[in-house]
Amino acid sequence: MEGRVIKTTGSWYEVKVGDKMIKARLRGKFKQDNLKLTNPIAVGDYVILDREKNQETAVINTIVPRENYIIRKSTRKKHFSHILAANVDQAYLMVTVRDPRTSLGFIDRFLVSTESFRIPCTLLVNKVETLTKQKDLDFLAELHDIYAPLGYPIIELSALHDEDLMEKFEPGLAGKTTLMAGHSGVGKSTLLNRLVPQASQFTQEVSKFSSKGVHTTTFAEMFPFGDSGYFIDTPGIKEFGILDIDDQELSHYFVELRNYLGQCKYNNCKHINEPGCKVLEVLEQGYIHPYRYENYLKIMTEEENHR
């Protein structure tokens, strides 16, 4: 029988088969596409499983090939990666301007991951009701200036106080599998509880000592939304490390750089200091935001050092 992984809890998985939920475990070890993974099965995976004899549980024998996935480097095991979710239609990256502030570098690393599979991503700017200082308002304006022209929708909201959240989000969520990610403390679980009350996710205030979020979601979990949609909540991400991407491939995942691919003098151009580089030309002309280009160089350097 075939089902879809709804929740991962260590070595056990909750799989939805038809209208029923079945607790399942893996049979043996899975090796996938030469990837070293901390989680061989992720929320959103479709799997083939068999009932265990005289048990209410099942054994997973096969993982159906994924249409896509969002992956990052493991923070605990060097050279290992962790799949946040698989077979998603779109991603929401929740960010905050303060308490905690989400860096542009974090945003760009996440977008590289979604762009690698052309997964549409929307930026959710939460806690806008707390923004009173000019420097915070300037940062908010900067988010719009950088990402809106690239085609990334930006939604400002207050997950805690807005009364029109369902009207704001339901049209975009209906019938789709949506992943929501972000730092701890940005308000992911608060928004989820407002949109999917049966989720009942635990929430906790940001630490006043560190101004950083406190982990409240332990495992990724997928919740039904409406008649045929799903909403995936993920644990808070402190860092988002990019999986091995070579220098020539990285520019494919920056929208504004991708527009000029094939226009450089050299086919193997890294867009750093090569003569006849079209990217450097349009950068100087102001068509590429310097922050985005700076983050492109940082990611490339990190990958080179990692290799």
Phi, psi and omega in degrees: 000156182245141178213179180237134182289121182261327184210142175246131179224079181072240183270358180246153182227142173260121187242131178268118178242107187065238178259005184251152174254131182235134176276129186223159176229167180277147170259109180072199183251147179250133173247124188233116173051034179062020178270137173266110188244142172281341178225099182297335178237137182238160173302135182099345178294144168264133185226155173257129184220159179235141176295140174280141185300127178060025180231160175271357183260173181223168178241131179274122182256330187216141171257121178295136180311133184281144172286324178194174174197159175248123190229152175216165178291144176291140179273351184249328183242119180295140180069009175253158180233164181228126178272121179288317180193159181233157176056054181255151179268332182198164180231144171246123173255112180272127181233160176226149181279330178210155177050064356265159175274132177270127183281154176295328179296319178296315180301313183293325178294320178295319181294327175299319180295317180289323181293334181297336175242014181054042177274120180300139181229136176245138176266125176256115179263105185264164177065032182294341180291346181269356187274104180239335181279145183298323181296328178287320178294326178293320179294320177299316178297325179294321177302316178296317183296325185277312193263330179299316179296340180274356179096010177267112179298145178236124179244119175270139182201167168235100182300336183275327191242336184299136180264350184250029184298317181296317178296327183286325188253332188305316181301323182278342183263336187301127175074009183237155172264116187243126175267135174242128182225170179155174176297160170295139176091359181278346176109020181300311183292327177296315178295318180301316180297329179286321183275326181230081186305328182289350179293320177050047179285140180289137177236157181209145181291154176295141179299125178289337182286316186252350185060023179245160181286158176250130181299124177242331176263122185269319181233151174294143181211144181249129183244136177297141177228117181067211184280323186218013180261164176222146179237121182257120175261135182239154175300152179301138183256121178280314179227151178236097180273136181281138175289155185317114177227128182284167188300318182289331183282329186302319182295341177293338187257007169252112188308312185289333176282323181300330181297340185247011180296140181087357182257359178278162181295321182249138182294330182262028182296133177264356179064044179248297181212018183287142177293143178074023180277119181293323181298314179296326179295312182285335174298314179295331180278355176091012181274350176237130182291132183300327179296318179295318180294321178299318179290327174301314180294321180297316180296318179299316179297317179298319180294320179295318179294324180294322180286000000 
